[in-house]
Amino acid sequence: MNEPADLLLVGAGLGGLAAALACARQAPRLRGIIVAEQAAALQEVGAGIQCGPNMTRRWRNWDVMAPLRELAHAPGAVVARDAASGHELGRLNTRDFETRYGAPYLTVHRADLQAALAAGVAQVSDRARLMLGARITTLTSHGDEIHAQAPAWSGPLRARLLVGADGLRSAVRSRFWPGVQVPDTGELAWRGMVPMRDLPERLRRPEVQAWLGPRMHVVSYPVRGGEWLNVAAFTEQHGPLPTADEEGRGAWAGEGRLADLLQATGPVCTPLAETLAALPGLRRWRVHARAPLRGADDMHLRADSPIALLGDAAHPMQPYLAQGAGMALEDADALAQALAAHGATPAALASYAQQRWQRNAQVQARAARNGRIFHAAGPMRWARNLALGTRPQLMDLPWLYRY
């Protein structure tokens, strides 16, 4: 009988692909890495993401910096503005991040990042293999092995280790951590993109702009070499979403309407209103987040278990630190280091989880705190604006970016 794979990763999102690539490059003792993805083709839902040095230095380590640099945008600054007046509240220079942190601050489309990671995995196909159309329906533990079954397979796939990188609605988490809840936070995320050429010159800003208002904020920045503007809005008012389809998707995501978004944001300054009105379409998602992790067993089932979680499957967080993808890539790097040190053993997963859980918990907590600051109303809003104006260094996050 053929030997089992050393590592089965469930999910080919950013975390799963990054883990496959990192493990193939950094853990040469692994004999087989398989990424099982239920979709028939890679289709990254979403739009742009901000990528701090804690992400981009890993791109360099995994040899994907060159293709991504061509597709990404270097914004030069992060600018906080009052959503109602448009006045600048604070500015963080990001041009010197390469010098200060050893890696740049870039913005990129999620699909471009996913494609670059997938291309990286293809380059190490002797070590790692991506299996599309692999919807795993059964996961069972058999002694020192995990057996996975998918309708497209003639028999079970055997692996020494299983890592669930299958996102917010993780099947691996549901199967092995059935009591974990990832509640709806009562917030909505709205996303859209518009070609820069379709915007008037006054709205073509090269920076990351964060427009802060009571119970809402909007972030905009260029992606795809500066040719598109990505816009993401976050509000605390739910509107009706479509009825769920047979896979439950409509229960948490759907098309968005500009009128509903503007009702949720309340009055905003003219430049922001014009930017939102220029979007040819909107998608909206209900925001879900897990409470900060409390221990390593939130990521690794138990000390002798061959099962662990990675990225949003383990620690979905509110988007107010722009670090969901960042933590998934950090997880991938840590997993590769642990497997290089311990081989394909439960001890490697124990080491990985022990290294990562506190960092992830800290970022989860800070993301929630940022949400309260960004969406402050009344006197808290005034205090926030004053602090950003007098101490713009508050926008810098060396504890995050140096990791």
Coordinates of C-alpha atoms in Angstrom, one line a residue:
M1 CA 0.0 0.0 0.0
N2 CA 1.3 3.5 -0.8
E3 CA 2.8 5.6 1.9
P4 CA 0.5 8.3 3.3
A5 CA 1.2 11.9 2.5
D6 CA 3.0 13.8 5.3
L7 CA 0.6 16.7 5.2
L8 CA -3.0 17.3 4.0
L9 CA -4.1 20.9 3.9
V10 CA -7.8 21.4 3.4
G11 CA -8.6 24.7 1.5
A12 CA -6.6 26.5 -1.2
G13 CA -7.3 30.1 -0.1
L14 CA -4.4 32.3 0.8
G15 CA -3.5 30.4 4.0
G16 CA -3.6 26.9 2.5
L17 CA -1.6 27.8 -0.6
A18 CA 0.9 29.8 1.6
A19 CA 1.3 26.8 3.9
A20 CA 1.9 24.4 1.0
L21 CA 4.5 26.7 -0.5
A22 CA 6.2 27.5 2.8
C23 CA 6.4 23.8 3.8
A24 CA 7.7 22.7 0.4
R25 CA 10.5 25.3 0.6
Q26 CA 11.3 25.2 4.3
A27 CA 10.7 21.6 5.4
P28 CA 12.7 19.4 3.0
R29 CA 12.0 16.3 5.0
L30 CA 8.4 16.2 4.1
R31 CA 7.6 13.5 1.6
G32 CA 4.2 14.7 0.3
I33 CA 2.1 17.9 0.7
I34 CA -1.4 17.9 -0.7
V35 CA -3.8 20.8 -0.8
A36 CA -7.4 19.7 -1.3
E37 CA -9.8 22.4 -2.5
Q38 CA -13.5 21.8 -3.1
A39 CA -13.8 24.4 -5.9
A40 CA -13.1 23.3 -9.5
A41 CA -11.1 26.4 -10.1
L42 CA -9.4 29.0 -7.9
Q43 CA -11.7 32.0 -7.5
E44 CA -10.7 34.3 -4.8
V45 CA -13.8 36.3 -3.6
G46 CA -13.1 39.8 -2.4
A47 CA -11.0 42.7 -3.6
G48 CA -7.9 44.3 -2.3
I49 CA -5.9 43.7 0.8
Q50 CA -3.3 45.8 2.6
C51 CA 0.0 44.0 3.0
G52 CA 2.3 45.1 5.8
P53 CA 6.0 44.1 6.1
N54 CA 5.0 41.1 8.2
M55 CA 3.4 39.7 5.1
T56 CA 5.7 41.0 2.3
R57 CA 8.9 39.7 3.9
R58 CA 7.4 36.2 3.6
W59 CA 6.7 36.8 0.0
R60 CA 10.4 37.3 -0.4
N61 CA 11.2 34.2 1.6
W62 CA 8.9 32.2 -0.6
D63 CA 10.2 33.6 -4.0
V64 CA 6.9 35.3 -4.9
M65 CA 7.9 38.9 -4.4
A66 CA 8.9 39.6 -8.0
P67 CA 5.6 38.7 -9.7
L68 CA 3.6 40.4 -6.9
R69 CA 5.7 43.5 -7.0
E70 CA 4.6 44.0 -10.6
L71 CA 0.9 43.7 -9.7
A72 CA 0.9 45.4 -6.3
H73 CA 0.9 49.1 -5.5
A74 CA 3.2 51.0 -3.1
P75 CA 0.9 53.6 -1.6
G76 CA 3.5 55.8 0.1
A77 CA 1.2 56.8 3.0
V78 CA -1.8 55.8 5.1
V79 CA -4.0 58.8 5.6
A80 CA -6.8 59.0 8.2
R81 CA -9.6 61.4 7.4
D82 CA -12.8 62.5 9.0
A83 CA -15.6 60.9 7.0
A84 CA -18.0 63.9 7.5
S85 CA -15.6 66.8 6.8
G86 CA -12.9 65.1 4.7
H87 CA -10.2 66.8 6.9
E88 CA -7.0 64.9 7.3
L89 CA -6.6 63.6 10.9
G90 CA -3.2 61.9 10.6
R91 CA -0.7 60.5 8.1
L92 CA 1.7 57.6 8.3
N93 CA 4.6 57.6 5.8
T94 CA 5.1 54.0 4.4
R95 CA 7.8 54.9 1.8
D96 CA 10.5 54.1 4.3
F97 CA 9.1 50.8 5.5
E98 CA 11.6 48.8 3.5
T99 CA 14.4 50.6 5.4
R100 CA 12.7 50.5 8.8
Y101 CA 11.2 47.0 8.7
G102 CA 13.1 45.2 6.0
A103 CA 10.1 44.8 3.7
P104 CA 7.6 47.1 1.9
Y105 CA 4.0 48.1 2.6
L106 CA 2.0 47.2 -0.5
T107 CA -1.6 46.9 -1.6
V108 CA -2.7 44.0 -3.8
H109 CA -5.8 42.3 -5.2
R110 CA -6.5 39.1 -3.4
A111 CA -6.8 37.2 -6.6
D112 CA -3.4 38.3 -7.7
L113 CA -1.9 37.1 -4.4
Q114 CA -3.7 33.8 -4.6
A115 CA -2.5 33.3 -8.2
A116 CA 1.1 34.1 -7.2
L117 CA 1.0 31.6 -4.4
A118 CA -0.6 28.9 -6.6
A119 CA 2.1 29.5 -9.2
G120 CA 4.7 29.1 -6.5
V121 CA 3.1 25.8 -5.5
A122 CA 3.2 24.7 -9.1
Q123 CA 7.0 25.4 -9.2
V124 CA 7.5 22.8 -6.3
S125 CA 5.1 20.2 -7.7
D126 CA 7.5 17.5 -6.9
R127 CA 6.9 18.3 -3.2
A128 CA 3.4 19.8 -3.1
R129 CA 0.2 19.1 -5.1
L130 CA -3.0 21.1 -5.5
M131 CA -6.1 19.0 -6.0
L132 CA -9.1 21.0 -7.3
G133 CA -12.7 19.7 -7.2
A134 CA -11.9 17.8 -4.0
R135 CA -14.8 18.4 -1.7
I136 CA -14.0 16.3 1.3
T137 CA -17.0 14.7 2.8
T138 CA -15.5 12.4 5.4
L139 CA -12.6 12.9 7.8
T140 CA -11.6 10.1 10.2
S141 CA -8.7 9.4 12.4
H142 CA -7.1 6.0 12.2
G143 CA -4.3 5.6 14.7
D144 CA -1.4 7.7 13.4
E145 CA -3.2 8.6 10.2
I146 CA -6.0 10.7 8.9
H147 CA -8.2 9.3 6.2
A148 CA -10.1 11.8 3.9
Q149 CA -12.7 10.9 1.4
A150 CA -14.1 13.0 -1.5
P151 CA -16.7 12.0 -4.1
A152 CA -14.1 12.6 -6.9
W153 CA -11.7 10.0 -5.4
S154 CA -11.8 6.3 -5.8
G155 CA -10.6 5.7 -2.3
P156 CA -9.5 7.5 0.9
L157 CA -6.5 9.8 0.9
R158 CA -4.2 9.0 3.8
A159 CA -2.1 11.6 5.6
R160 CA 0.0 11.8 8.7
L161 CA -1.1 15.3 9.5
L162 CA -4.2 17.3 8.7
V163 CA -4.4 21.1 8.8
G164 CA -7.7 22.8 8.2
A165 CA -7.1 26.0 6.2
D166 CA -10.7 26.1 5.0
G167 CA -11.7 29.5 6.2
L168 CA -14.5 31.0 8.2
R169 CA -16.9 28.1 7.8
S170 CA -14.3 25.5 8.3
A171 CA -15.4 21.9 7.8
V172 CA -12.3 20.7 9.7
R173 CA -13.1 22.9 12.7
S174 CA -16.8 21.9 12.7
R175 CA -15.8 18.2 12.6
F176 CA -13.1 18.2 15.3
W177 CA -14.0 21.4 17.4
P178 CA -17.8 21.1 17.2
G179 CA -18.4 23.5 20.1
V180 CA -16.6 26.5 18.7
Q181 CA -18.9 29.3 17.6
V182 CA -18.0 32.1 15.2
P183 CA -20.8 34.6 15.8
D184 CA -22.1 37.4 13.6
T185 CA -20.7 40.7 15.0
G186 CA -23.6 42.8 13.8
E187 CA -21.4 44.6 11.2
L188 CA -21.4 44.6 7.4
A189 CA -18.4 44.8 5.1
W190 CA -19.1 46.3 1.7
R191 CA -16.5 46.0 -1.2
G192 CA -16.2 47.3 -4.7
M193 CA -13.6 48.4 -7.3
V194 CA -13.5 51.0 -10.0
P195 CA -11.0 51.6 -12.7
M196 CA -8.9 54.7 -11.9
R197 CA -9.5 56.0 -15.5
D198 CA -13.2 56.3 -14.6
L199 CA -12.6 58.6 -11.7
P200 CA -12.0 62.4 -11.9
E201 CA -8.4 63.4 -11.3
R202 CA -9.2 64.8 -7.8
L203 CA -10.3 61.3 -6.6
R204 CA -7.2 59.5 -7.9
R205 CA -5.2 59.4 -4.7
P206 CA -2.2 57.1 -4.6
E207 CA -2.4 56.6 -0.8
V208 CA -4.4 54.3 1.5
Q209 CA -7.2 56.5 2.8
A210 CA -9.2 55.6 5.9
W211 CA -12.4 57.7 6.3
L212 CA -13.6 57.5 9.9
G213 CA -17.1 58.2 11.1
P214 CA -19.6 57.3 13.8
R215 CA -20.3 53.6 13.6
M216 CA -18.6 53.3 10.2
H217 CA -15.4 53.7 8.2
V218 CA -14.3 53.4 4.6
V219 CA -10.9 52.5 3.3
S220 CA -9.7 53.1 -0.3
Y221 CA -6.4 52.3 -2.0
P222 CA -5.1 51.5 -5.5
V223 CA -4.4 47.9 -6.6
R224 CA -3.2 46.2 -9.8
G225 CA -0.3 48.5 -10.4
G226 CA -2.4 51.5 -9.5
E227 CA -4.9 51.0 -12.3
W228 CA -7.9 50.2 -10.0
L229 CA -9.2 51.7 -6.8
N230 CA -10.3 49.2 -4.2
V231 CA -13.0 50.5 -1.7
A232 CA -14.1 48.7 1.4
A233 CA -16.7 50.1 3.8
F234 CA -17.6 48.8 7.2
T235 CA -20.9 49.7 8.9
E236 CA -22.7 48.6 12.1
Q237 CA -26.2 48.5 10.5
H238 CA -27.5 45.3 9.0
G239 CA -29.7 45.4 6.0
P240 CA -31.6 42.4 4.6
L241 CA -29.4 39.9 2.7
P242 CA -30.7 37.4 0.1
T243 CA -32.2 34.1 1.2
A244 CA -29.6 31.4 1.6
D245 CA -28.9 29.2 -1.4
E246 CA -28.5 25.4 -1.0
E247 CA -24.9 25.9 0.3
G248 CA -25.9 28.6 2.8
R249 CA -24.0 31.4 1.0
G250 CA -26.8 33.9 0.9
A251 CA -27.1 33.8 4.6
W252 CA -23.8 35.8 5.0
A253 CA -23.0 37.4 1.6
G254 CA -24.9 39.1 -1.2
E255 CA -25.1 42.0 -3.7
G256 CA -25.0 45.4 -2.1
R257 CA -26.9 48.6 -3.1
L258 CA -25.3 52.0 -2.9
A259 CA -28.5 53.5 -1.4
D260 CA -28.3 50.9 1.5
L261 CA -24.6 51.7 2.0
L262 CA -25.2 55.5 2.2
Q263 CA -28.1 54.9 4.6
A264 CA -25.7 52.9 6.8
T265 CA -22.9 55.4 6.7
G266 CA -25.0 58.5 7.1
P267 CA -23.9 61.9 5.6
V268 CA -20.3 61.9 4.3
C269 CA -18.0 64.5 2.7
T270 CA -18.3 65.1 -1.1
P271 CA -15.1 63.2 -2.1
L272 CA -16.1 60.1 -0.3
A273 CA -19.7 60.3 -1.6
E274 CA -18.4 60.7 -5.1
T275 CA -16.0 57.7 -4.7
L276 CA -18.8 55.5 -3.5
A277 CA -21.1 56.6 -6.2
A278 CA -18.5 55.7 -8.9
L279 CA -18.4 52.1 -7.9
P280 CA -20.1 50.0 -10.7
G281 CA -21.1 47.3 -8.2
L282 CA -21.0 46.3 -4.5
R283 CA -20.7 43.1 -2.6
R284 CA -21.5 42.9 1.1
W285 CA -20.7 40.4 3.8
R286 CA -21.7 39.9 7.3
V287 CA -18.7 40.2 9.5
H288 CA -18.0 37.1 11.7
A289 CA -15.3 36.9 14.4
R290 CA -14.2 34.5 17.1
A291 CA -13.3 35.6 20.5
P292 CA -9.5 35.8 21.0
L293 CA -7.9 32.4 21.3
R294 CA -7.4 31.2 24.8
G295 CA -4.8 28.5 24.4
A296 CA -2.9 26.3 22.0
D297 CA -5.7 23.8 21.9
D298 CA -7.8 26.3 19.9
M299 CA -5.4 25.6 17.1
H300 CA -4.1 22.1 17.8
L301 CA -6.7 19.5 18.9
R302 CA -4.5 18.0 21.7
A303 CA -0.9 17.3 22.4
D304 CA -0.8 13.9 20.6
S305 CA -3.2 14.8 17.8
P306 CA -2.4 15.0 14.1
I307 CA -5.0 17.7 13.5
A308 CA -4.6 21.5 13.6
L309 CA -6.2 24.7 12.2
L310 CA -4.7 27.7 10.3
G311 CA -5.8 31.1 9.4
D312 CA -9.5 32.0 9.5
A313 CA -10.4 28.4 10.3
A314 CA -8.7 29.0 13.6
H315 CA -9.0 32.7 14.4
P316 CA -11.4 34.7 12.2
M317 CA -11.2 38.3 13.3
Q318 CA -12.8 41.6 12.7
P319 CA -11.2 43.5 9.7
Y320 CA -10.1 46.6 11.6
L321 CA -6.3 45.8 11.6
A322 CA -6.3 44.5 8.0
Q323 CA -4.5 41.4 9.3
G324 CA -6.7 38.4 8.5
A325 CA -4.5 37.4 5.6
G326 CA -1.4 38.5 7.4
M327 CA -2.0 36.1 10.3
A328 CA -2.7 33.3 7.8
L329 CA 0.7 33.8 6.2
E330 CA 2.4 34.1 9.5
D331 CA 0.7 30.8 10.5
A332 CA 1.9 29.2 7.3
D333 CA 5.5 30.3 8.0
A334 CA 5.4 29.0 11.6
L335 CA 3.9 25.7 10.5
A336 CA 6.7 25.2 8.0
Q337 CA 9.3 26.0 10.6
A338 CA 7.8 23.5 13.1
L339 CA 7.6 20.7 10.5
A340 CA 11.2 21.4 9.5
A341 CA 12.2 21.0 13.1
H342 CA 10.0 18.1 14.2
G343 CA 9.0 16.3 10.9
A344 CA 5.5 15.2 10.2
T345 CA 4.6 14.5 13.8
P346 CA 2.0 15.8 16.3
A347 CA 4.9 17.4 18.1
A348 CA 5.3 19.7 15.1
L349 CA 1.7 20.8 15.3
A350 CA 2.0 21.3 19.1
S351 CA 5.1 23.5 18.5
Y352 CA 3.3 25.4 15.8
A353 CA 0.2 26.1 17.9
Q354 CA 2.2 27.0 21.0
Q355 CA 4.1 29.6 18.9
R356 CA 1.1 31.1 17.2
W357 CA -1.9 31.2 19.6
Q358 CA -0.8 34.2 21.7
R359 CA 0.2 36.3 18.7
N360 CA -3.1 35.5 17.0
A361 CA -5.1 36.3 20.2
Q362 CA -3.3 39.7 20.5
V363 CA -4.1 40.6 16.9
Q364 CA -7.7 39.5 17.3
A365 CA -8.0 41.7 20.4
R366 CA -6.3 44.7 18.7
A367 CA -8.5 44.4 15.7
A368 CA -11.7 44.6 17.9
R369 CA -10.2 47.6 19.7
N370 CA -9.4 49.3 16.5
G371 CA -13.1 48.9 15.4
R372 CA -14.2 50.7 18.6
I373 CA -11.7 53.5 17.9
F374 CA -12.5 53.8 14.1
H375 CA -16.3 53.9 14.7
A376 CA -16.2 56.2 17.8
A377 CA -19.0 58.7 18.2
G378 CA -19.5 61.7 20.4
P379 CA -16.7 62.7 22.8
M380 CA -14.7 59.5 21.9
R381 CA -14.7 60.6 18.3
W382 CA -13.4 64.0 19.2
A383 CA -10.6 62.5 21.4
R384 CA -9.6 60.1 18.6
N385 CA -9.4 62.9 16.1
L386 CA -7.3 65.0 18.5
A387 CA -4.9 62.1 19.2
L388 CA -4.4 61.4 15.6
G389 CA -3.7 65.0 14.8
T390 CA -1.2 65.5 17.6
R391 CA 0.4 62.0 17.7
P392 CA 0.4 60.5 14.2
Q393 CA 2.9 57.9 15.3
L394 CA -0.1 56.1 16.9
M395 CA -0.8 54.9 13.3
D396 CA 2.5 53.0 13.2
L397 CA 2.5 49.4 14.5
P398 CA 6.1 48.2 15.0
W399 CA 5.0 45.4 17.3
L400 CA 3.0 44.0 14.3
Y401 CA 5.3 44.8 11.4
R402 CA 8.6 43.5 12.8
Y403 CA 7.3 40.0 13.4

